[in-house]
CSV table of C-alpha atoms in Angstrom, one decimal:
chain,number,residue,atom,x,y,z
A,1,MET,CA,37.9,42.6,-47.9
A,2,ALA,CA,41.2,43.0,-49.7
A,3,ASN,CA,41.6,46.5,-48.2
A,4,ARG,CA,41.5,45.4,-44.6
A,5,ASP,CA,44.6,45.4,-42.5
A,6,TYR,CA,45.1,43.1,-39.5
A,7,ARG,CA,47.3,43.8,-36.5
A,8,ILE,CA,48.3,42.0,-33.4
A,9,GLU,CA,47.2,43.4,-30.0
A,10,ARG,CA,47.5,42.3,-26.4
A,11,ASP,CA,44.5,42.2,-24.2
A,12,GLY,CA,44.4,43.0,-20.5
A,13,ARG,CA,45.5,39.4,-19.6
A,14,GLY,CA,48.6,39.7,-21.8
A,15,ARG,CA,47.3,37.4,-24.5
A,16,GLU,CA,47.9,38.2,-28.2
A,17,ARG,CA,45.1,38.4,-30.7
A,18,LEU,CA,44.6,39.3,-34.2
A,19,VAL,CA,42.5,42.5,-34.7
A,20,ARG,CA,41.2,43.8,-37.9
A,21,SER,CA,41.8,47.5,-38.4
A,22,SER,CA,39.7,49.5,-40.8
A,23,SER,CA,41.4,51.4,-43.6
A,24,HIS,CA,40.4,54.9,-44.6
A,25,ARG,CA,38.5,53.6,-47.5
A,26,GLU,CA,36.3,51.5,-45.3
A,27,GLY,CA,35.0,54.6,-43.6
A,28,GLY,CA,32.8,55.3,-46.6
A,29,SER,CA,29.9,53.5,-48.1
A,30,GLN,CA,31.6,50.1,-47.9
A,31,GLY,CA,31.9,50.4,-44.1
A,32,ARG,CA,28.1,50.9,-43.8
A,33,GLY,CA,27.4,47.8,-45.6
A,34,ARG,CA,28.9,45.5,-43.1
A,35,SER,CA,27.0,42.4,-42.3
A,36,ALA,CA,25.5,41.7,-38.9
A,37,ARG,CA,28.0,38.9,-38.5
A,38,GLU,CA,30.9,41.2,-38.8
A,39,LEU,CA,29.3,43.7,-36.5
A,40,LEU,CA,28.6,40.9,-34.0
A,41,ASN,CA,32.3,39.7,-34.3
A,42,ASP,CA,33.5,43.3,-33.7
A,43,ALA,CA,31.2,43.6,-30.7
A,44,GLU,CA,32.4,40.3,-29.3
A,45,GLU,CA,36.0,41.4,-29.8
A,46,ARG,CA,35.2,44.7,-28.1
A,47,ILE,CA,33.5,42.9,-25.2
A,48,GLU,CA,36.4,40.5,-24.8
A,49,MET,CA,38.8,43.5,-24.8
A,50,LEU,CA,36.7,45.3,-22.3
A,51,ASN,CA,36.5,42.2,-20.1
A,52,GLY,CA,40.3,42.0,-20.2
A,53,GLU,CA,40.5,45.6,-19.1
A,54,ILE,CA,37.9,45.0,-16.4
A,55,LEU,CA,40.0,42.1,-15.2
A,56,SER,CA,43.1,44.2,-15.2
A,57,LEU,CA,41.4,47.0,-13.3
A,58,GLN,CA,40.0,44.5,-10.8
A,59,THR,CA,43.5,43.1,-10.3
A,60,ARG,CA,44.9,46.6,-9.8
A,61,LEU,CA,42.0,47.4,-7.4
A,62,SER,CA,42.8,44.2,-5.5
A,63,TYR,CA,46.4,45.2,-5.2
A,64,ALA,CA,45.5,48.7,-4.1
A,65,GLN,CA,43.1,47.4,-1.5
A,66,ARG,CA,45.8,45.0,-0.2
A,67,ASP,CA,48.3,47.8,0.0
A,68,THR,CA,45.8,50.0,1.8
A,69,TRP,CA,45.0,47.2,4.2
A,70,GLN,CA,48.7,46.7,4.8
A,71,TYR,CA,49.2,50.4,5.3
A,72,GLN,CA,46.3,50.6,7.7
A,73,THR,CA,47.7,47.5,9.6
A,74,ILE,CA,51.1,49.3,9.9
A,75,VAL,CA,49.5,52.5,11.1
A,76,ASN,CA,47.5,50.5,13.7
A,77,GLU,CA,50.6,48.6,14.8
A,78,HIS,CA,52.5,51.9,15.0
A,79,GLN,CA,49.8,53.4,17.3
A,80,GLN,CA,50.0,50.3,19.4
A,81,CYS,CA,53.8,50.6,19.6
A,82,ARG,CA,53.7,54.0,21.3
A,83,PRO,CA,52.9,52.6,24.7
A,84,LEU,CA,55.4,49.8,24.2
A,85,ARG,CA,58.0,52.4,23.2
A,86,ALA,CA,57.3,54.3,26.5
A,87,GLN,CA,57.6,51.0,28.4
A,88,LEU,CA,60.8,50.2,26.6
A,89,ASP,CA,62.3,53.6,27.4
A,90,ALA,CA,61.3,53.1,31.0
A,91,GLN,CA,63.0,49.7,31.0
A,92,VAL,CA,66.1,51.1,29.4
A,93,ARG,CA,66.3,53.8,32.1
A,94,GLU,CA,65.8,51.1,34.8
A,95,VAL,CA,68.5,48.9,33.2
A,96,ARG,CA,71.0,51.8,33.1
A,97,ARG,CA,70.2,52.6,36.7
A,98,LEU,CA,70.8,48.9,37.7
A,99,GLU,CA,74.1,48.9,35.6
A,100,ASP,CA,75.3,52.0,37.5
A,101,LEU,CA,74.4,50.3,40.8
A,102,LEU,CA,76.2,47.1,39.7
A,103,ALA,CA,79.3,49.1,38.8
A,104,ASP,CA,79.2,50.8,42.2
A,105,GLU,CA,78.8,47.4,43.9
A,106,GLU,CA,81.7,46.0,41.9
A,107,ASP,CA,83.9,48.9,42.9
A,108,ALA,CA,83.0,48.5,46.5
A,109,ASN,CA,83.6,44.7,46.2
A,110,ALA,CA,87.0,45.4,44.7
A,111,ARG,CA,87.9,47.7,47.5
A,112,LEU,CA,86.8,45.1,50.0
A,113,ARG,CA,88.8,42.4,48.3
A,114,HIS,CA,91.9,44.7,48.5
A,115,LYS,CA,91.3,45.4,52.1
A,116,ASN,CA,90.8,41.7,52.7
A,117,GLU,CA,94.1,40.9,51.1
A,118,GLU,CA,95.8,43.5,53.3
A,119,LEU,CA,94.3,42.0,56.4
A,120,LYS,CA,95.3,38.5,55.3
A,121,GLU,CA,98.9,39.8,54.9
A,122,LYS,CA,98.8,41.4,58.3
A,123,TYR,CA,97.4,38.2,59.9
A,124,ARG,CA,100.1,36.2,58.1
A,125,LEU,CA,102.8,38.5,59.5
A,126,PHE,CA,101.2,38.4,62.9
A,127,LYS,CA,101.1,34.6,62.8
A,128,ARG,CA,104.6,34.5,61.5
A,129,GLY,CA,105.7,36.6,64.6
A,130,SER,CA,104.2,34.0,66.9
A,131,ARG,CA,105.8,31.3,64.9
A,132,GLU,CA,109.1,33.1,65.3
A,133,GLU,CA,108.9,32.6,69.0
A,134,GLU,CA,108.2,28.9,68.3
A,135,PHE,CA,111.2,28.8,66.0
A,136,LYS,CA,113.3,30.6,68.5
A,137,LEU,CA,112.5,28.0,71.2
A,138,ARG,CA,113.2,25.2,68.7
A,139,TYR,CA,116.5,26.9,67.8
A,140,GLU,CA,117.5,27.1,71.4
A,141,GLU,CA,116.7,23.4,71.9
A,142,LYS,CA,118.7,22.5,68.8
A,143,LEU,CA,121.5,24.8,70.0
A,144,ALA,CA,121.6,22.9,73.3
A,145,GLU,CA,121.6,19.6,71.5
A,146,VAL,CA,124.6,20.9,69.4
A,147,GLU,CA,126.4,21.8,72.6
A,148,VAL,CA,125.9,18.3,74.0
A,149,LEU,CA,127.1,16.8,70.7
A,150,ARG,CA,130.1,19.1,70.7
A,151,ARG,CA,131.0,18.0,74.3
A,152,ARG,CA,130.6,14.3,73.4
A,153,LEU,CA,132.7,14.9,70.3
A,154,ALA,CA,135.4,16.6,72.4
A,155,GLU,CA,135.2,13.6,74.8
A,156,LYS,CA,135.5,11.2,72.0
A,157,ASP,CA,138.5,13.1,70.6
A,158,GLU,CA,140.1,13.0,74.0
A,159,LEU,CA,139.3,9.3,74.2
A,160,LEU,CA,140.7,8.7,70.8
A,161,ALA,CA,143.8,10.7,71.7
A,162,LEU,CA,144.2,8.5,74.8
A,163,GLU,CA,143.7,5.4,72.8
A,164,THR,CA,146.3,6.6,70.3
A,165,ARG,CA,148.8,7.3,73.1
A,166,ILE,CA,148.1,3.9,74.7
A,167,ALA,CA,148.5,2.2,71.3
A,168,ASP,CA,151.8,4.1,70.8
A,169,LYS,CA,153.0,3.1,74.3
A,170,ASN,CA,152.0,-0.5,73.7
A,171,ARG,CA,154.0,-0.5,70.5
A,172,THR,CA,156.9,0.9,72.3
A,173,ILE,CA,156.6,-1.7,75.0
A,174,VAL,CA,156.3,-4.5,72.4
A,175,TYR,CA,159.4,-3.1,70.7
A,176,LEU,CA,161.4,-2.9,73.8
A,177,LYS,CA,160.4,-6.4,74.8
A,178,ASP,CA,161.5,-7.7,71.5
A,179,TYR,CA,164.7,-5.8,71.7
A,180,LEU,CA,165.5,-7.2,75.1
A,181,ARG,CA,164.7,-10.8,74.0
A,182,ARG,CA,167.0,-10.4,71.0
A,183,HIS,CA,169.8,-9.4,73.3
A,184,GLY,CA,169.3,-12.4,75.5
A,185,PHE,CA,167.2,-11.2,78.3
A,186,HIS,CA,164.3,-13.0,79.6
A,187,VAL,CA,161.1,-10.9,79.6
A,188,ALA,CA,157.8,-12.0,81.1
A,189,ASP,CA,154.7,-11.3,79.2
């Protein structure tokens, strides 16, 4: 037993275990004389190692089956997408056609708006022309009123001038009466 070496190995689950390795000397007559217990331990270790490998292989198989299933699902979805792709392409063409129609309608609408603005301007000018006649009539009325007011002003100016002349003459009369009274004449009021 002194000639045996032990080493650490990992099984399929990743656990470490101590494994006895046989030396070159054990391969001879000493190796044949191993007890049933040792052989049983070796067999159990081998079984445990094989069970670990089986578990590892089952896990890998499970992953491979899952990947295959996912791949098959993707392939099936891809095949189902072909008609959807055709529908999508048709819808894209329809949307583009509608966008072109919308652009044409917007252009036509812009032209109509411009024409509408021009017509509004013409109407405004036309209406202004008819309002000009109304303004012309009002202007003539106001002009007649101004003439009347000018005549009245001229009459008032004449009246004022007359009143000023009368006031001047009254002052002159008053002055002359005072003058005569101062010089001894008798003047009636």
